Amino acid sequence: MSSRGLRLGWLVLVVALLALPGVSMAADAFAVRGIEVDVTAQGVAAAKEQAIAEAERVGFRRLLERLTMPADHGRLPHADALQYVRDVAIEHERSSAVRYIATLTVRYNPQAVKKLLQGAGVKYAEPRPRPVVIVPVFRPIGVGRALLWDDPNPWRAAWLGLGSGGLVPLAVPTGDIADIQSLTVEKALAGDSEALAGLGARFRTPDVLVMTAMVNGATNAVDVTATGMPGVMKPFDTRSYPIGEAGLDAALRQAASEAGQTLDNAYKQSNLLSFDRAASMAVMAPLKGLEDWIAVRERLGRVTLVRRWEIVSLSREEAALMLHTVGEPEQVKTTLGAAGLLLDWNEGFWVMRLKGVP
């Protein structure tokens, strides 16, 4: 059996696992979803094999473009996609005797892909460590109230269909009892910080984004507005999407997809890894006990520009650390701040404090 044939056997196993209750693919910036293939060959087996190979090539290019800036896309390295594939899963498929049509998800090996980009001297962004929780509020025509956890909610369905996101992980609550108890549609629209924070806590993130989609009958469009917790990443303030011949669901899917891509691009611009700017920073972190030290460690783990760190000394009052970083110093300072660690230069050395702790 060929190596490609063995991979097809593995593919069947992956699909079987995905069909089991409670089993799903984890959020993964190195997974490319929604790759559509349509191949005709001498037989369906050959068509399927060619389709998977095509999906691997197409997905690999999309992945490299996801991780890098448009200005660098012209010099992305050329490589055999098969060497970087981790697994393939079928979203939808149909076939005839000689034709294979499917929508596939391809996951790639993160370490191998990053090594390829580093070797080519192309800057890339690591995935964001914590997710943004999406609260999809829908205002249809002719309905007196806005919808959130109600079924059907086509706007929530559009976000769920988008998956776990790319560089910026997306968490879309499914509307279970805990979701309903955490946040009502009225509190979401009012921007109730306490209720939004409660929902975010269930996903271990302070970043909760309320995306409101309203059907505008006058313009035959969907008007999408982004609000949410103070400081949360937003793709835009307001944007309209025409409802074309494909219908409302297609417009909502387009809006969700563009919002996700815009979040990725905004994150990528300030988080590119410059490996020619590697440095080590000696920092002092004042502590008020074990709880502060645990918080410092957890927040350092969110910062992709800190490649690793070492303890020089540790007491109940302070920690002396060596941070090994990539990127410009101001870029490192900004990303630490976003993770809740304030970095300041103080008479010859760096001081790193927990945000909100004097």
mmCIF file of C-alpha atoms in Angstrom:
data_model
loop_
_atom_site.group_PDB
_atom_site.id
_atom_site.type_symbol
_atom_site.label_atom_id
_atom_site.label_comp_id
_atom_site.label_asym_id
_atom_site.label_seq_id
_atom_site.Cartn_x
_atom_site.Cartn_y
_atom_site.Cartn_z
ATOM 1 C CA MET A 1 0.000 0.000 0.000
ATOM 2 C CA SER A 2 1.316 3.497 -0.854
ATOM 3 C CA SER A 3 2.042 6.105 1.830
ATOM 4 C CA ARG A 4 -0.905 8.080 0.484
ATOM 5 C CA GLY A 5 -3.079 4.977 0.841
ATOM 6 C CA LEU A 6 -2.001 4.594 4.455
ATOM 7 C CA ARG A 7 -2.926 8.216 4.995
ATOM 8 C CA LEU A 8 -6.405 7.521 3.622
ATOM 9 C CA GLY A 9 -6.790 4.788 6.239
ATOM 10 C CA TRP A 10 -5.766 7.229 8.947
ATOM 11 C CA LEU A 11 -8.257 9.720 7.510
ATOM 12 C CA VAL A 12 -11.107 7.236 8.035
ATOM 13 C CA LEU A 13 -10.018 6.788 11.658
ATOM 14 C CA VAL A 14 -9.975 10.549 12.271
ATOM 15 C CA VAL A 15 -13.463 10.937 10.821
ATOM 16 C CA ALA A 16 -14.749 8.072 12.976
ATOM 17 C CA LEU A 17 -13.347 9.734 16.094
ATOM 18 C CA LEU A 18 -14.938 13.051 15.173
ATOM 19 C CA ALA A 19 -18.296 11.318 14.943
ATOM 20 C CA LEU A 20 -18.143 10.060 18.535
ATOM 21 C CA PRO A 21 -20.046 12.080 21.178
ATOM 22 C CA GLY A 22 -17.789 14.446 23.069
ATOM 23 C CA VAL A 23 -14.836 14.101 20.683
ATOM 24 C CA SER A 24 -13.812 17.108 18.592
ATOM 25 C CA MET A 25 -10.714 18.660 17.100
ATOM 26 C CA ALA A 26 -9.086 21.096 19.514
ATOM 27 C CA ALA A 27 -8.788 24.783 18.709
ATOM 28 C CA ASP A 28 -5.736 24.960 16.454
ATOM 29 C CA ALA A 29 -4.327 27.883 14.457
ATOM 30 C CA PHE A 30 -2.459 25.311 12.360
ATOM 31 C CA ALA A 31 -5.722 23.740 11.138
ATOM 32 C CA VAL A 32 -7.178 25.015 7.859
ATOM 33 C CA ARG A 33 -10.901 24.395 7.570
ATOM 34 C CA GLY A 34 -13.346 24.576 4.686
ATOM 35 C CA ILE A 35 -11.038 23.489 1.841
ATOM 36 C CA GLU A 36 -13.310 22.581 -1.074
ATOM 37 C CA VAL A 37 -12.159 20.004 -3.643
ATOM 38 C CA ASP A 38 -13.775 18.565 -6.766
ATOM 39 C CA VAL A 39 -11.699 15.981 -8.671
ATOM 40 C CA THR A 40 -12.534 13.561 -11.476
ATOM 41 C CA ALA A 41 -10.206 10.621 -12.213
ATOM 42 C CA GLN A 42 -10.331 7.075 -13.570
ATOM 43 C CA GLY A 43 -11.980 5.864 -10.372
ATOM 44 C CA VAL A 44 -13.291 7.284 -7.128
ATOM 45 C CA ALA A 45 -10.303 6.023 -5.109
ATOM 46 C CA ALA A 46 -7.861 7.857 -7.383
ATOM 47 C CA ALA A 47 -10.085 10.955 -7.366
ATOM 48 C CA LYS A 48 -10.147 10.949 -3.562
ATOM 49 C CA GLU A 49 -6.392 10.562 -3.310
ATOM 50 C CA GLN A 50 -5.818 13.444 -5.751
ATOM 51 C CA ALA A 51 -8.386 15.600 -3.924
ATOM 52 C CA ILE A 52 -6.666 15.110 -0.573
ATOM 53 C CA ALA A 53 -3.290 15.990 -2.102
ATOM 54 C CA GLU A 54 -4.828 19.140 -3.605
ATOM 55 C CA ALA A 55 -6.389 20.099 -0.249
ATOM 56 C CA GLU A 56 -3.031 19.661 1.475
ATOM 57 C CA ARG A 57 -1.351 22.029 -1.022
ATOM 58 C CA VAL A 58 -4.114 24.633 -0.907
ATOM 59 C CA GLY A 59 -4.362 24.502 2.886
ATOM 60 C CA PHE A 60 -0.599 24.811 3.304
ATOM 61 C CA ARG A 61 -0.528 28.024 1.308
ATOM 62 C CA ARG A 62 -3.476 29.411 3.282
ATOM 63 C CA LEU A 63 -1.739 28.539 6.539
ATOM 64 C CA LEU A 64 1.514 30.278 5.584
ATOM 65 C CA GLU A 65 -0.453 33.369 4.557
ATOM 66 C CA ARG A 66 -2.410 33.253 7.836
ATOM 67 C CA LEU A 67 0.797 33.336 9.877
ATOM 68 C CA THR A 68 2.569 36.062 7.890
ATOM 69 C CA MET A 69 1.998 39.594 6.612
ATOM 70 C CA PRO A 70 0.755 40.249 3.048
ATOM 71 C CA ALA A 71 3.997 42.073 2.238
ATOM 72 C CA ASP A 72 5.879 38.782 2.760
ATOM 73 C CA HIS A 73 3.527 36.503 0.810
ATOM 74 C CA GLY A 74 5.579 36.898 -2.363
ATOM 75 C CA ARG A 75 8.621 35.316 -0.700
ATOM 76 C CA LEU A 76 6.970 32.485 1.189
ATOM 77 C CA PRO A 77 9.031 29.278 0.937
ATOM 78 C CA HIS A 78 8.065 26.560 -1.530
ATOM 79 C CA ALA A 79 7.903 23.141 0.084
ATOM 80 C CA ASP A 80 6.169 19.796 -0.248
ATOM 81 C CA ALA A 81 2.975 20.251 1.781
ATOM 82 C CA LEU A 82 2.776 16.516 2.559
ATOM 83 C CA GLN A 83 5.867 16.785 4.783
ATOM 84 C CA TYR A 84 4.035 19.223 7.066
ATOM 85 C CA VAL A 85 0.611 17.561 7.305
ATOM 86 C CA ARG A 86 -0.461 16.146 10.660
ATOM 87 C CA ASP A 87 -3.912 14.814 9.673
ATOM 88 C CA VAL A 88 -6.915 15.370 7.408
ATOM 89 C CA ALA A 89 -10.611 15.297 8.337
ATOM 90 C CA ILE A 90 -13.717 15.283 6.155
ATOM 91 C CA GLU A 91 -16.346 17.957 6.812
ATOM 92 C CA HIS A 92 -18.638 16.921 3.938
ATOM 93 C CA GLU A 93 -18.204 14.559 0.990
ATOM 94 C CA ARG A 94 -20.049 12.962 -1.921
ATOM 95 C CA SER A 95 -18.827 10.888 -4.832
ATOM 96 C CA SER A 96 -19.685 8.994 -8.012
ATOM 97 C CA ALA A 97 -17.815 6.234 -9.808
ATOM 98 C CA VAL A 98 -15.132 8.655 -11.054
ATOM 99 C CA ARG A 99 -15.693 11.919 -9.158
ATOM 100 C CA TYR A 100 -14.990 13.028 -5.585
ATOM 101 C CA ILE A 101 -16.381 16.269 -4.088
ATOM 102 C CA ALA A 102 -15.640 17.242 -0.498
ATOM 103 C CA THR A 103 -14.931 19.933 2.065
ATOM 104 C CA LEU A 104 -11.876 19.063 4.136
ATOM 105 C CA THR A 105 -9.920 20.246 7.179
ATOM 106 C CA VAL A 106 -6.141 19.812 7.123
ATOM 107 C CA ARG A 107 -3.999 20.187 10.236
ATOM 108 C CA TYR A 108 -0.270 20.874 9.950
ATOM 109 C CA ASN A 109 2.685 20.275 12.270
ATOM 110 C CA PRO A 110 3.270 23.594 14.116
ATOM 111 C CA GLN A 111 6.959 23.057 14.915
ATOM 112 C CA ALA A 112 7.840 21.994 11.380
ATOM 113 C CA VAL A 113 5.968 24.927 9.821
ATOM 114 C CA LYS A 114 7.599 27.460 12.158
ATOM 115 C CA LYS A 115 11.034 25.995 11.451
ATOM 116 C CA LEU A 116 10.384 26.367 7.703
ATOM 117 C CA LEU A 117 9.468 30.059 8.064
ATOM 118 C CA GLN A 118 12.424 30.757 10.346
ATOM 119 C CA GLY A 119 14.761 29.146 7.837
ATOM 120 C CA ALA A 120 13.336 31.337 5.071
ATOM 121 C CA GLY A 121 13.760 34.470 7.193
ATOM 122 C CA VAL A 122 10.041 35.260 7.088
ATOM 123 C CA LYS A 123 8.487 36.853 10.178
ATOM 124 C CA TYR A 124 5.379 35.166 11.506
ATOM 125 C CA ALA A 125 2.977 35.449 14.437
ATOM 126 C CA GLU A 126 2.405 32.782 17.068
ATOM 127 C CA PRO A 127 -1.257 32.030 17.874
ATOM 128 C CA ARG A 128 -2.806 34.155 20.600
ATOM 129 C CA PRO A 129 -2.753 32.173 23.870
ATOM 130 C CA ARG A 130 -6.231 33.078 25.128
ATOM 131 C CA PRO A 131 -9.531 33.133 23.226
ATOM 132 C CA VAL A 132 -12.002 35.873 22.465
ATOM 133 C CA VAL A 133 -15.523 34.833 23.488
ATOM 134 C CA ILE A 134 -18.088 35.723 20.803
ATOM 135 C CA VAL A 135 -21.595 36.713 21.965
ATOM 136 C CA PRO A 136 -23.738 36.576 18.769
ATOM 137 C CA VAL A 137 -26.856 38.746 19.201
ATOM 138 C CA PHE A 138 -29.284 38.616 16.251
ATOM 139 C CA ARG A 139 -32.027 41.127 15.430
ATOM 140 C CA PRO A 140 -34.237 39.738 12.628
ATOM 141 C CA ILE A 141 -36.946 41.683 10.789
ATOM 142 C CA GLY A 142 -40.403 41.350 12.302
ATOM 143 C CA VAL A 143 -39.290 40.002 15.690
ATOM 144 C CA GLY A 144 -39.828 42.269 18.660
ATOM 145 C CA ARG A 145 -36.832 41.060 20.642
ATOM 146 C CA ALA A 146 -33.215 40.298 19.955
ATOM 147 C CA LEU A 147 -32.082 36.660 19.955
ATOM 148 C CA LEU A 148 -29.054 35.198 21.691
ATOM 149 C CA TRP A 149 -29.460 31.726 23.131
ATOM 150 C CA ASP A 150 -32.724 31.094 21.251
ATOM 151 C CA ASP A 151 -32.978 28.439 18.555
ATOM 152 C CA PRO A 152 -32.834 29.074 15.722
ATOM 153 C CA ASN A 153 -30.265 31.873 15.803
ATOM 154 C CA PRO A 154 -28.654 31.908 12.334
ATOM 155 C CA TRP A 155 -26.026 34.406 13.476
ATOM 156 C CA ARG A 156 -24.827 32.057 16.231
ATOM 157 C CA ALA A 157 -24.897 29.212 13.706
ATOM 158 C CA ALA A 158 -22.630 31.244 11.390
ATOM 159 C CA TRP A 159 -20.059 31.696 14.154
ATOM 160 C CA LEU A 160 -20.230 28.058 15.221
ATOM 161 C CA GLY A 161 -19.705 27.045 11.601
ATOM 162 C CA LEU A 162 -16.607 29.246 11.460
ATOM 163 C CA GLY A 163 -14.915 26.993 13.978
ATOM 164 C CA SER A 164 -12.305 27.837 16.581
ATOM 165 C CA GLY A 165 -10.677 30.674 14.665
ATOM 166 C CA GLY A 166 -7.160 31.167 13.349
ATOM 167 C CA LEU A 167 -4.417 33.138 15.087
ATOM 168 C CA VAL A 168 -7.016 34.546 17.480
ATOM 169 C CA PRO A 169 -8.883 31.601 19.059
ATOM 170 C CA LEU A 170 -12.656 32.083 19.077
ATOM 171 C CA ALA A 171 -14.932 30.612 21.720
ATOM 172 C CA VAL A 172 -18.622 30.584 20.767
ATOM 173 C CA PRO A 173 -20.921 29.509 23.633
ATOM 174 C CA THR A 174 -23.470 26.918 22.543
ATOM 175 C CA GLY A 175 -26.287 28.252 24.718
ATOM 176 C CA ASP A 176 -26.328 25.648 27.472
ATOM 177 C CA ILE A 177 -27.822 26.304 30.913
ATOM 178 C CA ALA A 178 -24.576 27.816 32.240
ATOM 179 C CA ASP A 179 -24.428 30.251 29.281
ATOM 180 C CA ILE A 180 -28.036 31.309 29.784
ATOM 181 C CA GLN A 181 -27.469 31.848 33.491
ATOM 182 C CA SER A 182 -24.267 33.824 32.887
ATOM 183 C CA LEU A 183 -25.623 36.324 30.380
ATOM 184 C CA THR A 184 -29.036 37.471 29.126
ATOM 185 C CA VAL A 185 -29.518 39.182 25.783
ATOM 186 C CA GLU A 186 -30.550 42.385 27.573
ATOM 187 C CA LYS A 187 -27.303 42.468 29.564
ATOM 188 C CA ALA A 188 -25.276 41.688 26.441
ATOM 189 C CA LEU A 189 -26.800 44.629 24.561
ATOM 190 C CA ALA A 190 -26.343 46.901 27.589
ATOM 191 C CA GLY A 191 -22.668 45.936 27.853
ATOM 192 C CA ASP A 192 -23.070 44.749 31.442
ATOM 193 C CA SER A 193 -19.413 44.318 32.449
ATOM 194 C CA GLU A 194 -20.126 42.015 35.375
ATOM 195 C CA ALA A 195 -22.264 39.634 33.314
ATOM 196 C CA LEU A 196 -19.815 39.671 30.383
ATOM 197 C CA ALA A 197 -16.898 39.009 32.731
ATOM 198 C CA GLY A 198 -18.813 36.102 34.251
ATOM 199 C CA LEU A 199 -19.244 34.519 30.835
ATOM 200 C CA GLY A 200 -15.584 35.131 30.000
ATOM 201 C CA ALA A 201 -14.492 33.490 33.244
ATOM 202 C CA ARG A 202 -16.062 30.228 32.062
ATOM 203 C CA PHE A 203 -13.587 30.287 29.145
ATOM 204 C CA ARG A 204 -10.685 31.612 31.270
ATOM 205 C CA THR A 205 -10.439 34.907 29.401
ATOM 206 C CA PRO A 206 -11.404 38.529 30.070
ATOM 207 C CA ASP A 207 -11.996 39.116 26.357
ATOM 208 C CA VAL A 208 -15.715 38.996 25.544
ATOM 209 C CA LEU A 209 -16.904 40.472 22.236
ATOM 210 C CA VAL A 210 -20.589 41.174 21.600
ATOM 211 C CA MET A 211 -21.297 40.914 17.868
ATOM 212 C CA THR A 212 -24.783 42.220 17.038
ATOM 213 C CA ALA A 213 -26.212 41.490 13.575
ATOM 214 C CA MET A 214 -29.371 43.377 12.600
ATOM 215 C CA VAL A 215 -31.319 42.763 9.398
ATOM 216 C CA ASN A 216 -31.889 46.160 7.773
ATOM 217 C CA GLY A 217 -34.999 45.914 5.602
ATOM 218 C CA ALA A 218 -34.508 49.374 4.118
ATOM 219 C CA THR A 219 -31.104 48.492 2.616
ATOM 220 C CA ASN A 220 -31.591 44.705 2.346
ATOM 221 C CA ALA A 221 -28.385 44.207 4.293
ATOM 222 C CA VAL A 222 -27.099 42.907 7.598
ATOM 223 C CA ASP A 223 -25.636 45.634 9.824
ATOM 224 C CA VAL A 224 -23.018 44.204 12.202
ATOM 225 C CA THR A 225 -21.866 46.099 15.306
ATOM 226 C CA ALA A 226 -19.011 45.108 17.638
ATOM 227 C CA THR A 227 -19.070 46.032 21.337
ATOM 228 C CA GLY A 228 -18.044 44.234 24.524
ATOM 229 C CA MET A 229 -15.673 44.362 27.469
ATOM 230 C CA PRO A 230 -13.393 47.418 27.756
ATOM 231 C CA GLY A 231 -10.139 46.787 25.893
ATOM 232 C CA VAL A 232 -11.382 43.723 24.014
ATOM 233 C CA MET A 233 -10.072 43.242 20.473
ATOM 234 C CA LYS A 234 -12.669 44.403 17.952
ATOM 235 C CA PRO A 235 -12.623 43.722 14.197
ATOM 236 C CA PHE A 236 -14.502 46.978 13.506
ATOM 237 C CA ASP A 237 -17.188 49.200 15.016
ATOM 238 C CA THR A 238 -19.956 48.774 12.419
ATOM 239 C CA ARG A 239 -20.040 47.183 8.980
ATOM 240 C CA SER A 240 -22.842 46.272 6.516
ATOM 241 C CA TYR A 241 -23.142 43.136 4.385
ATOM 242 C CA PRO A 242 -25.627 43.068 1.477
ATOM 243 C CA ILE A 243 -28.081 40.179 1.397
ATOM 244 C CA GLY A 244 -27.595 38.883 -2.130
ATOM 245 C CA GLU A 245 -29.173 36.075 -4.114
ATOM 246 C CA ALA A 246 -27.512 33.498 -1.839
ATOM 247 C CA GLY A 247 -29.710 34.721 1.030
ATOM 248 C CA LEU A 248 -29.411 35.811 4.647
ATOM 249 C CA ASP A 249 -27.427 32.810 5.900
ATOM 250 C CA ALA A 250 -24.706 33.408 3.304
ATOM 251 C CA ALA A 251 -24.437 37.075 4.305
ATOM 252 C CA LEU A 252 -24.122 36.101 7.960
ATOM 253 C CA ARG A 253 -21.427 33.520 7.166
ATOM 254 C CA GLN A 254 -19.504 36.137 5.181
ATOM 255 C CA ALA A 255 -19.774 38.634 8.044
ATOM 256 C CA ALA A 256 -18.509 36.121 10.627
ATOM 257 C CA SER A 257 -15.656 34.999 8.363
ATOM 258 C CA GLU A 258 -14.486 38.558 7.643
ATOM 259 C CA ALA A 259 -14.687 39.501 11.314
ATOM 260 C CA GLY A 260 -12.517 36.515 12.244
ATOM 261 C CA GLN A 261 -9.961 37.335 9.552
ATOM 262 C CA THR A 262 -9.867 40.995 10.622
ATOM 263 C CA LEU A 263 -9.172 39.966 14.221
ATOM 264 C CA ASP A 264 -6.314 37.777 12.970
ATOM 265 C CA ASN A 265 -4.818 40.612 10.909
ATOM 266 C CA ALA A 266 -5.038 43.125 13.760
ATOM 267 C CA TYR A 267 -3.358 40.691 16.144
ATOM 268 C CA LYS A 268 -0.706 39.713 13.611
ATOM 269 C CA GLN A 269 0.450 43.298 12.988
ATOM 270 C CA SER A 270 1.647 43.750 16.570
ATOM 271 C CA ASN A 271 2.808 40.191 17.260
ATOM 272 C CA LEU A 272 5.176 39.245 14.450
ATOM 273 C CA LEU A 273 8.216 37.397 15.756
ATOM 274 C CA SER A 274 11.475 39.040 14.684
ATOM 275 C CA PHE A 275 14.082 36.354 15.264
ATOM 276 C CA ASP A 276 16.814 38.785 14.303
ATOM 277 C CA ARG A 277 15.756 40.808 17.378
ATOM 278 C CA ALA A 278 16.303 38.113 20.010
ATOM 279 C CA ALA A 279 17.297 39.438 23.426
ATOM 280 C CA SER A 280 17.463 38.611 27.119
ATOM 281 C CA MET A 281 15.944 40.897 29.754
ATOM 282 C CA ALA A 282 16.701 40.776 33.486
ATOM 283 C CA VAL A 283 13.539 41.781 35.372
ATOM 284 C CA MET A 284 12.472 42.128 39.000
ATOM 285 C CA ALA A 285 8.880 41.203 39.827
ATOM 286 C CA PRO A 286 7.609 42.485 43.224
ATOM 287 C CA LEU A 287 5.356 39.922 44.935
ATOM 288 C CA LYS A 288 2.947 39.844 47.852
ATOM 289 C CA GLY A 289 3.136 36.111 48.281
ATOM 290 C CA LEU A 290 2.542 32.839 46.475
ATOM 291 C CA GLU A 291 -0.676 34.014 44.795
ATOM 292 C CA ASP A 292 1.166 36.817 43.003
ATOM 293 C CA TRP A 293 3.900 34.440 41.854
ATOM 294 C CA ILE A 294 1.342 32.014 40.412
ATOM 295 C CA ALA A 295 -0.328 34.931 38.587
ATOM 296 C CA VAL A 296 3.016 36.112 37.138
ATOM 297 C CA ARG A 297 3.822 32.623 35.838
ATOM 298 C CA GLU A 298 0.358 32.206 34.293
ATOM 299 C CA ARG A 299 0.494 35.591 32.553
ATOM 300 C CA LEU A 300 4.015 35.041 31.222
ATOM 301 C CA GLY A 301 2.669 31.886 29.592
ATOM 302 C CA ARG A 302 0.302 34.023 27.481
ATOM 303 C CA VAL A 303 3.085 36.130 25.916
ATOM 304 C CA THR A 304 4.331 34.616 22.671
ATOM 305 C CA LEU A 305 7.240 37.074 22.409
ATOM 306 C CA VAL A 306 8.699 35.588 25.602
ATOM 307 C CA ARG A 307 10.153 32.378 24.212
ATOM 308 C CA ARG A 308 11.302 31.105 27.610
ATOM 309 C CA TRP A 309 12.223 32.416 31.049
ATOM 310 C CA GLU A 310 14.418 31.386 33.975
ATOM 311 C CA ILE A 311 14.287 32.012 37.730
ATOM 312 C CA VAL A 312 17.416 33.751 39.025
ATOM 313 C CA SER A 313 16.114 34.058 42.583
ATOM 314 C CA LEU A 314 12.743 33.777 44.296
ATOM 315 C CA SER A 315 11.372 34.902 47.648
ATOM 316 C CA ARG A 316 7.978 35.832 49.060
ATOM 317 C CA GLU A 317 8.670 39.501 48.251
ATOM 318 C CA GLU A 318 10.148 39.371 44.745
ATOM 319 C CA ALA A 319 11.242 37.222 41.840
ATOM 320 C CA ALA A 320 14.336 37.897 39.775
ATOM 321 C CA LEU A 321 13.798 36.510 36.281
ATOM 322 C CA MET A 322 15.630 36.327 32.967
ATOM 323 C CA LEU A 323 13.257 36.659 30.027
ATOM 324 C CA HIS A 324 14.424 35.435 26.622
ATOM 325 C CA THR A 325 12.445 37.373 24.034
ATOM 326 C CA VAL A 326 12.089 38.079 20.330
ATOM 327 C CA GLY A 327 10.909 41.363 18.850
ATOM 328 C CA GLU A 328 11.528 45.025 19.607
ATOM 329 C CA PRO A 329 11.621 46.013 23.322
ATOM 330 C CA GLU A 330 8.536 48.211 22.975
ATOM 331 C CA GLN A 331 6.708 45.343 21.262
ATOM 332 C CA VAL A 332 7.615 43.027 24.149
ATOM 333 C CA LYS A 333 6.469 45.664 26.634
ATOM 334 C CA THR A 334 3.129 46.065 24.845
ATOM 335 C CA THR A 335 2.418 42.330 24.700
ATOM 336 C CA LEU A 336 3.322 41.914 28.367
ATOM 337 C CA GLY A 337 0.921 44.746 29.173
ATOM 338 C CA ALA A 338 -1.851 43.024 27.235
ATOM 339 C CA ALA A 339 -1.277 39.946 29.413
ATOM 340 C CA GLY A 340 -1.553 42.001 32.596
ATOM 341 C CA LEU A 341 2.168 42.535 33.300
ATOM 342 C CA LEU A 342 3.391 46.138 33.394
ATOM 343 C CA LEU A 343 7.069 46.516 32.436
ATOM 344 C CA ASP A 344 8.940 49.724 33.330
ATOM 345 C CA TRP A 345 12.580 50.803 33.308
ATOM 346 C CA ASN A 346 13.574 51.874 36.832
ATOM 347 C CA GLU A 347 17.063 53.284 37.434
ATOM 348 C CA GLY A 348 19.016 50.716 35.512
ATOM 349 C CA PHE A 349 16.797 47.616 35.554
ATOM 350 C CA TRP A 350 13.380 46.394 34.434
ATOM 351 C CA VAL A 351 10.541 46.086 36.928
ATOM 352 C CA MET A 352 7.567 43.883 35.995
ATOM 353 C CA ARG A 353 4.422 44.358 38.080
ATOM 354 C CA LEU A 354 1.065 42.662 38.003
ATOM 355 C CA LYS A 355 -1.526 45.043 36.594
ATOM 356 C CA GLY A 356 -3.688 46.393 39.393
ATOM 357 C CA VAL A 357 -1.083 45.602 42.090
ATOM 358 C CA PRO A 358 0.753 48.682 43.479
#
